[in-house]
Tab-separated table of C-alpha atoms in Angstrom:
chain	number	residue	atom	x	y	z
T	1	UNK	CA	-25.757	49.970	89.547
T	2	UNK	CA	-26.016	48.841	93.167
T	3	UNK	CA	-28.733	46.483	94.331
T	4	UNK	CA	-29.296	43.584	96.686
T	5	UNK	CA	-26.516	44.105	99.223
T	6	UNK	CA	-25.209	40.723	100.382
T	7	UNK	CA	-26.290	39.279	103.714
T	8	UNK	CA	-24.121	38.712	106.778
T	9	UNK	CA	-24.417	34.973	106.167
T	10	UNK	CA	-22.923	35.438	102.721
T	11	UNK	CA	-20.174	37.627	104.175
T	12	UNK	CA	-19.338	34.929	106.708
T	13	UNK	CA	-19.137	32.376	103.904
T	14	UNK	CA	-16.610	34.580	102.092
T	15	UNK	CA	-14.147	34.734	105.007
T	16	UNK	CA	-10.747	33.476	103.871
T	17	UNK	CA	-10.180	30.241	105.863
T	18	UNK	CA	-6.448	30.071	105.093
T	19	UNK	CA	-5.773	33.502	106.587
T	20	UNK	CA	-7.911	32.686	109.630
T	21	UNK	CA	-6.306	29.294	110.268
T	22	UNK	CA	-2.770	30.675	109.899
T	23	UNK	CA	-3.240	33.477	112.445
T	24	UNK	CA	-5.086	31.243	114.905
T	25	UNK	CA	-2.354	28.617	114.552
T	26	UNK	CA	0.410	31.111	115.374
T	27	UNK	CA	-1.638	32.555	118.229
T	28	UNK	CA	-2.250	29.138	119.796
T	29	UNK	CA	1.436	28.251	119.377
T	30	UNK	CA	2.276	31.491	121.201
T	31	UNK	CA	0.052	30.641	124.174
T	32	UNK	CA	1.447	27.100	124.391
T	33	UNK	CA	5.026	28.428	124.344
T	34	UNK	CA	4.276	31.029	127.029
T	35	UNK	CA	2.618	28.363	129.175
T	36	UNK	CA	5.665	26.114	128.812
T	37	UNK	CA	7.884	28.910	130.146
T	38	UNK	CA	5.557	30.035	132.953
T	39	UNK	CA	7.957	28.693	135.566
T	40	UNK	CA	10.549	31.281	134.477
T	41	UNK	CA	8.372	34.251	133.499
T	42	UNK	CA	5.139	33.683	135.411
T	43	UNK	CA	1.604	32.683	134.450
T	44	UNK	CA	0.498	36.334	134.236
T	45	UNK	CA	1.761	36.569	130.663
T	46	UNK	CA	-0.228	33.514	129.628
T	47	UNK	CA	-3.449	34.929	131.101
T	48	UNK	CA	-2.950	38.343	129.488
T	49	UNK	CA	-2.117	36.774	126.116
T	50	UNK	CA	-5.265	34.626	126.230
T	51	UNK	CA	-7.444	37.578	127.241
T	52	UNK	CA	-5.901	39.866	124.603
T	53	UNK	CA	-6.312	37.171	121.954
T	54	UNK	CA	-10.007	36.609	122.729
T	55	UNK	CA	-10.760	40.340	122.667
T	56	UNK	CA	-8.721	40.812	119.476
T	57	UNK	CA	-10.476	37.935	117.701
T	58	UNK	CA	-13.847	39.496	118.546
T	59	UNK	CA	-12.631	42.848	117.186
T	60	UNK	CA	-11.432	41.075	114.042
T	61	UNK	CA	-14.878	39.577	113.389
T	62	UNK	CA	-16.599	42.929	113.968
T	63	UNK	CA	-14.308	44.576	111.398
T	64	UNK	CA	-14.850	41.654	109.007
T	65	UNK	CA	-18.548	42.491	108.639
T	66	UNK	CA	-17.995	46.261	108.238
T	67	UNK	CA	-17.685	47.650	104.718
T	68	UNK	CA	-14.041	48.750	104.762
T	69	UNK	CA	-14.482	51.074	101.765
T	70	UNK	CA	-17.361	53.062	103.249
T	71	UNK	CA	-15.559	53.317	106.606
T	72	UNK	CA	-12.143	54.323	105.266
T	73	UNK	CA	-13.459	56.871	102.797
T	74	UNK	CA	-15.553	58.507	105.500
T	75	UNK	CA	-12.856	58.554	108.212
T	76	UNK	CA	-9.626	58.956	106.255
T	77	UNK	CA	-8.843	62.407	107.648
T	78	UNK	CA	-9.805	61.283	111.152
T	79	UNK	CA	-7.402	58.344	110.831
T	80	UNK	CA	-4.554	60.646	109.820
T	81	UNK	CA	-5.281	63.057	112.666
T	82	UNK	CA	-5.523	60.165	115.124
T	83	UNK	CA	-2.093	58.920	114.037
T	84	UNK	CA	-0.475	62.256	114.849
T	85	UNK	CA	-2.394	62.779	118.102
T	86	UNK	CA	-1.534	59.310	119.411
T	87	UNK	CA	2.187	59.779	118.750
T	88	UNK	CA	2.146	63.199	120.438
T	89	UNK	CA	0.377	61.700	123.458
T	90	UNK	CA	3.059	59.016	123.687
T	91	UNK	CA	5.800	61.652	123.473
T	92	UNK	CA	4.272	63.682	126.294
T	93	UNK	CA	3.080	60.948	128.657
T	94	UNK	CA	4.935	57.900	127.399
T	95	UNK	CA	7.051	55.668	129.613
T	96	UNK	CA	9.875	53.278	128.797
T	97	UNK	CA	13.631	52.882	129.057
T	98	UNK	CA	16.844	53.639	127.138
T	99	UNK	CA	15.244	56.672	125.501
T	100	UNK	CA	12.452	54.565	124.021
T	101	UNK	CA	9.323	55.981	125.667
T	102	UNK	CA	6.601	54.359	123.583
T	103	UNK	CA	4.217	53.027	126.241
T	104	UNK	CA	1.192	54.602	127.924
T	105	UNK	CA	0.466	53.135	131.348
T	106	UNK	CA	-2.919	52.874	133.088
T	107	UNK	CA	-2.080	51.348	136.443
T	108	UNK	CA	-0.880	47.795	135.770
T	109	UNK	CA	-1.945	47.967	132.115
T	110	UNK	CA	0.316	49.405	129.400
T	111	UNK	CA	-0.445	49.940	125.726
T	112	UNK	CA	1.789	50.786	122.792
T	113	UNK	CA	-0.122	53.268	120.583
T	114	UNK	CA	2.392	53.075	117.723
T	115	UNK	CA	1.221	49.484	117.136
T	116	UNK	CA	-2.244	50.851	116.353
T	117	UNK	CA	-0.851	53.771	114.344
T	118	UNK	CA	0.639	51.210	111.938
T	119	UNK	CA	-2.920	50.369	110.916
T	120	UNK	CA	-4.089	53.957	110.411
T	121	UNK	CA	-0.854	54.753	108.572
T	122	UNK	CA	-1.417	51.931	106.080
T	123	UNK	CA	-5.012	53.030	105.474
T	124	UNK	CA	-4.243	56.712	104.881
T	125	UNK	CA	-1.099	56.014	102.848
T	126	UNK	CA	-3.010	53.547	100.644
T	127	UNK	CA	-5.735	56.138	100.007
T	128	UNK	CA	-3.047	58.715	99.161
T	129	UNK	CA	-1.434	56.276	96.719
T	130	UNK	CA	-4.827	55.660	95.129
T	131	UNK	CA	-5.401	59.397	94.693
T	132	UNK	CA	-2.161	59.866	92.736
T	133	UNK	CA	-2.023	56.454	91.029
T	134	UNK	CA	-2.405	57.907	87.520
T	135	UNK	CA	0.685	60.098	88.027
T	136	UNK	CA	2.488	57.999	90.608
T	137	UNK	CA	5.989	58.681	89.237
T	138	UNK	CA	5.584	62.436	88.900
T	139	UNK	CA	8.108	64.172	91.194
T	140	UNK	CA	5.340	66.199	92.875
T	141	UNK	CA	3.421	62.999	93.709
T	142	UNK	CA	6.565	61.408	95.141
T	143	UNK	CA	7.240	64.532	97.204
T	144	UNK	CA	3.713	64.511	98.639
T	145	UNK	CA	3.959	60.818	99.487
T	146	UNK	CA	7.374	61.360	101.077
T	147	UNK	CA	5.990	64.159	103.246
T	148	UNK	CA	3.019	62.006	104.272
T	149	UNK	CA	5.166	59.047	105.316
T	150	UNK	CA	8.031	61.196	106.563
T	151	UNK	CA	5.795	63.039	109.019
T	152	UNK	CA	4.606	59.822	110.693
T	153	UNK	CA	7.974	58.043	110.595
T	154	UNK	CA	9.772	61.165	111.810
T	155	UNK	CA	7.420	61.450	114.771
T	156	UNK	CA	7.989	57.777	115.655
T	157	UNK	CA	11.751	58.415	115.574
T	158	UNK	CA	11.160	61.554	117.659
T	159	UNK	CA	9.835	59.392	120.494
T	160	UNK	CA	12.946	57.188	120.226
T	161	UNK	CA	11.448	53.996	118.778
T	162	UNK	CA	13.970	53.035	116.075
T	163	UNK	CA	12.660	49.483	115.732
T	164	UNK	CA	9.095	50.600	115.055
T	165	UNK	CA	10.330	53.307	112.660
T	166	UNK	CA	12.114	50.619	110.623
T	167	UNK	CA	8.838	48.677	110.377
T	168	UNK	CA	7.055	51.813	109.133
T	169	UNK	CA	9.784	52.328	106.540
T	170	UNK	CA	9.355	48.760	105.337
T	171	UNK	CA	5.570	49.231	105.074
T	172	UNK	CA	6.087	52.420	103.063
T	173	UNK	CA	8.626	50.772	100.735
T	174	UNK	CA	6.412	47.742	100.033
T	175	UNK	CA	3.366	49.920	99.379
T	176	UNK	CA	5.292	52.236	97.041
T	177	UNK	CA	6.645	49.236	95.159
T	178	UNK	CA	3.166	47.716	94.937
T	179	UNK	CA	1.782	50.999	93.576
T	180	UNK	CA	4.315	50.962	90.735
T	181	UNK	CA	6.803	53.620	91.829
T	182	UNK	CA	9.850	53.570	89.553
T	183	UNK	CA	12.877	51.646	90.800
T	184	UNK	CA	14.970	54.733	90.010
T	185	UNK	CA	13.447	56.430	93.040
T	186	UNK	CA	14.400	53.470	95.229
T	187	UNK	CA	17.926	53.534	93.783
T	188	UNK	CA	18.157	57.270	94.471
T	189	UNK	CA	17.115	56.854	98.105
T	190	UNK	CA	19.585	53.978	98.532
T	191	UNK	CA	22.340	56.173	97.090
T	192	UNK	CA	21.535	59.042	99.451
T	193	UNK	CA	21.546	56.692	102.442
T	194	UNK	CA	24.927	55.333	101.368
T	195	UNK	CA	26.398	58.809	101.014
T	196	UNK	CA	24.968	59.987	104.350
T	197	UNK	CA	26.054	56.867	106.276
T	198	UNK	CA	29.568	58.073	107.240
T	199	UNK	CA	28.182	61.327	108.632
T	200	UNK	CA	25.363	59.537	110.501
T	201	UNK	CA	27.890	57.097	111.981
T	202	UNK	CA	30.130	59.917	113.210
T	203	UNK	CA	27.340	61.538	115.245
T	204	UNK	CA	26.521	58.315	117.104
T	205	UNK	CA	27.985	57.768	120.549
T	206	UNK	CA	30.503	54.966	121.066
T	207	UNK	CA	27.853	52.958	122.914
T	208	UNK	CA	25.405	53.309	120.030
T	209	UNK	CA	28.064	52.304	117.518
T	210	UNK	CA	28.987	49.228	119.545
T	211	UNK	CA	25.335	48.238	119.824
T	212	UNK	CA	25.034	48.230	116.031
T	213	UNK	CA	28.324	46.375	115.485
T	214	UNK	CA	27.491	43.831	118.183
T	215	UNK	CA	24.123	43.303	116.541
T	216	UNK	CA	25.885	41.661	113.603
T	217	UNK	CA	28.752	40.167	115.635
T	218	UNK	CA	27.701	39.790	119.300
T	219	UNK	CA	30.962	38.053	120.261
T	220	UNK	CA	32.684	41.458	120.118
T	221	UNK	CA	30.805	42.548	123.251
T	222	UNK	CA	29.598	39.318	124.925
T	223	UNK	CA	28.933	40.896	128.327
T	224	UNK	CA	27.334	44.074	126.994
T	225	UNK	CA	25.463	44.733	123.765
T	226	UNK	CA	25.850	41.160	122.554
T	227	UNK	CA	24.707	39.435	125.743
T	228	UNK	CA	20.990	39.052	124.899
T	229	UNK	CA	21.662	37.821	121.371
T	230	UNK	CA	24.172	35.223	122.584
T	231	UNK	CA	21.813	33.892	125.274
T	232	UNK	CA	19.075	33.708	122.650
T	233	UNK	CA	21.303	31.758	120.292
T	234	UNK	CA	22.279	29.386	123.121
T	235	UNK	CA	18.600	28.603	123.724
T	236	UNK	CA	18.018	27.892	120.022
T	237	UNK	CA	21.050	25.605	119.840
T	238	UNK	CA	19.980	23.765	123.005
T	239	UNK	CA	16.620	22.931	121.424
T	240	UNK	CA	18.135	20.894	118.610
T	241	UNK	CA	15.773	19.167	116.196
T	242	UNK	CA	12.968	18.007	118.500
T	243	UNK	CA	13.415	20.333	121.484
T	244	UNK	CA	13.520	19.725	125.222
T	245	UNK	CA	9.750	19.386	125.522
T	246	UNK	CA	7.001	21.390	127.214
T	247	UNK	CA	8.588	21.120	130.684
T	248	UNK	CA	12.219	20.860	129.570
T	249	UNK	CA	15.035	23.271	128.818
T	250	UNK	CA	17.127	25.624	130.924
T	251	UNK	CA	18.659	28.238	128.640
T	252	UNK	CA	15.393	30.111	128.023
T	253	UNK	CA	15.255	31.112	131.706
T	254	UNK	CA	18.368	33.273	131.216
T	255	UNK	CA	16.708	35.370	128.514
T	256	UNK	CA	15.620	38.901	129.328
T	257	UNK	CA	12.390	39.493	127.418
T	258	UNK	CA	11.978	35.816	126.672
T	259	UNK	CA	8.205	36.197	126.892
T	260	UNK	CA	8.128	38.967	124.302
T	261	UNK	CA	10.923	39.833	121.848
T	262	UNK	CA	12.782	36.521	122.311
T	263	UNK	CA	9.823	34.135	122.532
T	264	UNK	CA	10.972	32.547	119.252
T	265	UNK	CA	14.103	31.367	121.102
T	266	UNK	CA	11.934	29.821	123.824
T	267	UNK	CA	9.939	28.048	121.107
T	268	UNK	CA	13.189	26.731	119.612
T	269	UNK	CA	14.454	25.316	122.908
T	270	UNK	CA	11.112	23.853	123.969
T	271	UNK	CA	9.962	22.413	120.654
T	272	UNK	CA	13.126	22.427	118.568
T	273	UNK	CA	13.530	22.975	114.857
T	274	UNK	CA	10.137	21.369	114.232
T	275	UNK	CA	8.385	23.980	116.384
T	276	UNK	CA	10.100	26.910	114.681
T	277	UNK	CA	9.438	25.362	111.274
T	278	UNK	CA	5.727	25.215	112.070
T	279	UNK	CA	5.669	28.936	112.839
T	280	UNK	CA	7.668	29.784	109.694
T	281	UNK	CA	5.350	27.694	107.497
T	282	UNK	CA	2.308	29.453	108.981
T	283	UNK	CA	3.699	32.990	108.553
T	284	UNK	CA	4.952	32.320	105.009
T	285	UNK	CA	1.597	30.795	104.018
T	286	UNK	CA	-0.188	33.826	105.468
T	287	UNK	CA	2.027	36.273	103.554
T	288	UNK	CA	1.539	34.410	100.270
T	289	UNK	CA	-2.214	34.326	100.800
T	290	UNK	CA	-2.288	38.093	101.490
T	291	UNK	CA	-0.285	38.831	98.331
T	292	UNK	CA	-2.681	36.670	96.306
T	293	UNK	CA	-5.579	38.630	97.799
T	294	UNK	CA	-3.843	41.865	96.744
T	295	UNK	CA	-4.219	40.810	93.110
T	296	UNK	CA	-7.971	40.218	93.441
T	297	UNK	CA	-9.243	43.300	95.288
T	298	UNK	CA	-12.198	45.312	94.045
T	299	UNK	CA	-10.574	48.596	95.040
T	300	UNK	CA	-7.046	49.506	94.022
T	301	UNK	CA	-6.155	51.006	97.390
T	302	UNK	CA	-7.289	47.795	99.101
T	303	UNK	CA	-4.524	46.066	97.147
T	304	UNK	CA	-2.020	48.581	98.545
T	305	UNK	CA	-3.239	47.850	102.084
T	306	UNK	CA	-2.730	44.116	101.511
T	307	UNK	CA	0.817	44.736	100.267
T	308	UNK	CA	1.504	46.975	103.274
T	309	UNK	CA	0.309	44.306	105.722
T	310	UNK	CA	2.429	41.679	103.951
T	311	UNK	CA	5.435	44.015	104.093
T	312	UNK	CA	4.889	44.591	107.803
T	313	UNK	CA	4.767	40.844	108.494
T	314	UNK	CA	7.904	40.215	106.438
T	315	UNK	CA	9.861	43.036	108.116
T	316	UNK	CA	8.890	42.052	111.653
T	317	UNK	CA	9.408	38.318	111.146
T	318	UNK	CA	12.815	38.716	109.470
T	319	UNK	CA	14.102	41.199	112.053
T	320	UNK	CA	12.795	39.309	115.086
T	321	UNK	CA	14.020	35.887	113.972
T	322	UNK	CA	17.296	37.464	112.809
T	323	UNK	CA	17.979	39.033	116.206
T	324	UNK	CA	17.018	35.789	117.990
T	325	UNK	CA	19.620	34.011	115.842
T	326	UNK	CA	22.194	36.726	116.725
T	327	UNK	CA	22.394	37.754	113.064
T	328	UNK	CA	20.708	41.188	113.297
T	329	UNK	CA	20.758	44.025	115.874
T	330	UNK	CA	18.328	43.770	118.789
T	331	UNK	CA	15.808	46.573	118.223
T	332	UNK	CA	12.756	45.362	120.126
T	333	UNK	CA	10.364	44.244	117.382
T	334	UNK	CA	7.683	41.661	118.159
T	335	UNK	CA	7.124	38.487	116.159
T	336	UNK	CA	3.666	38.685	114.498
T	337	UNK	CA	0.867	36.771	116.260
T	338	UNK	CA	3.450	35.171	118.539
T	339	UNK	CA	5.328	37.519	120.894
T	340	UNK	CA	3.581	38.484	124.125
T	341	UNK	CA	1.883	41.862	124.005
T	342	UNK	CA	-1.747	42.948	123.978
T	343	UNK	CA	-1.087	45.964	121.738
T	344	UNK	CA	0.771	43.854	119.193
T	345	UNK	CA	-1.874	41.109	119.144
T	346	UNK	CA	-4.704	43.656	118.830
T	347	UNK	CA	-3.065	45.565	115.965
T	348	UNK	CA	-2.354	42.304	114.116
T	349	UNK	CA	-5.937	41.100	114.436
T	350	UNK	CA	-7.245	44.496	113.299
T	351	UNK	CA	-5.142	44.008	110.164
T	352	UNK	CA	-6.647	40.532	109.719
T	353	UNK	CA	-10.120	42.030	110.176
T	354	UNK	CA	-9.366	44.486	107.375
T	355	UNK	CA	-8.117	41.657	105.153
T	356	UNK	CA	-11.274	39.662	105.847
T	357	UNK	CA	-13.425	42.735	105.199
T	358	UNK	CA	-11.731	43.061	101.828
T	359	UNK	CA	-12.559	39.391	101.178
T	360	UNK	CA	-16.178	39.635	102.308
T	361	UNK	CA	-16.823	42.874	100.400
T	362	UNK	CA	-14.806	42.054	97.300
T	363	UNK	CA	-18.085	41.615	95.456
T	364	UNK	CA	-20.189	43.876	97.553
T	365	UNK	CA	-23.375	43.696	95.506
T	366	UNK	CA	-24.891	41.176	93.162
T	367	UNK	CA	-25.085	43.863	90.464
T	368	UNK	CA	-22.350	46.456	90.608
T	369	UNK	CA	-19.960	48.123	88.215
T	370	UNK	CA	-16.998	49.988	89.648
T	371	UNK	CA	-16.253	53.454	88.292
T	372	UNK	CA	-12.578	53.379	89.262
């Protein structure tokens, strides 16, 4: 029975304050860090980040008040088609460097469509998982899910974006695990990857091999593949416990991409261990809160979306911080709600809007009994 749909005031009251405060805290910390490094990178990045954040926050609130279930059920096929079309557009008209052509430029403005495709991928994959949830471990169900994810991930790899493809793989793995897929399937995939590794390594060029090796040990190629990681680590070390202060520090100016992929290193030098700890506390709190929400959702597929968003945040945070510490290969992944980038900020806030929509519509009607 469905009666007495809740008011917008009631929806606003149901917004999760912990999620909202965590993302706003990281966003503000990002703007402060960019402003502190404006002498090296320019004030343009600060202005764009502020503008992108304001627009993204407005988008988040719009999504918050929309019934996610009605929207996703109605547009699920459109979302899947949009994912494919956007990736094809990037492949045809995309710009970039080093074989990674994942940007679409409009004059001085560039967007990264694969950031937005992450959102549509999570929605459609969650709905697919929900459709086969009663026979999730049947080989045919696993094959269908593999084809669904494999098509999108394969197309992302096709355009040369390895870093983004790894994020998609992490999202898929977390969502499959959250849906109850048997660990034997995960073990089987891990075994196949292990067996195929020697062959995959042999087809890589020497430069590609060195880039991977230097990712874990940058001292082996300090003037080449390991240069960025070493400069990043120098900036982190220079920050110490308290940091050099808003106007202090020198190492961050040597970083290429310090405003985007390596902004965590700038944070470390400017505000020290305490500054980085603040970000880590905020992101960990956000992830825990999302996972708690996943256990309380009215719709099963909404739980899968929550797990996918949490998996995305974990994958991006671990990889980005790892490469800034010169512990993991540099693959060009942004730090959630922190690295400069309008596309990244927008996609993250869309995810938060979906999370808040799940919160505000968790009990959609005063009298309602779910049939699934």
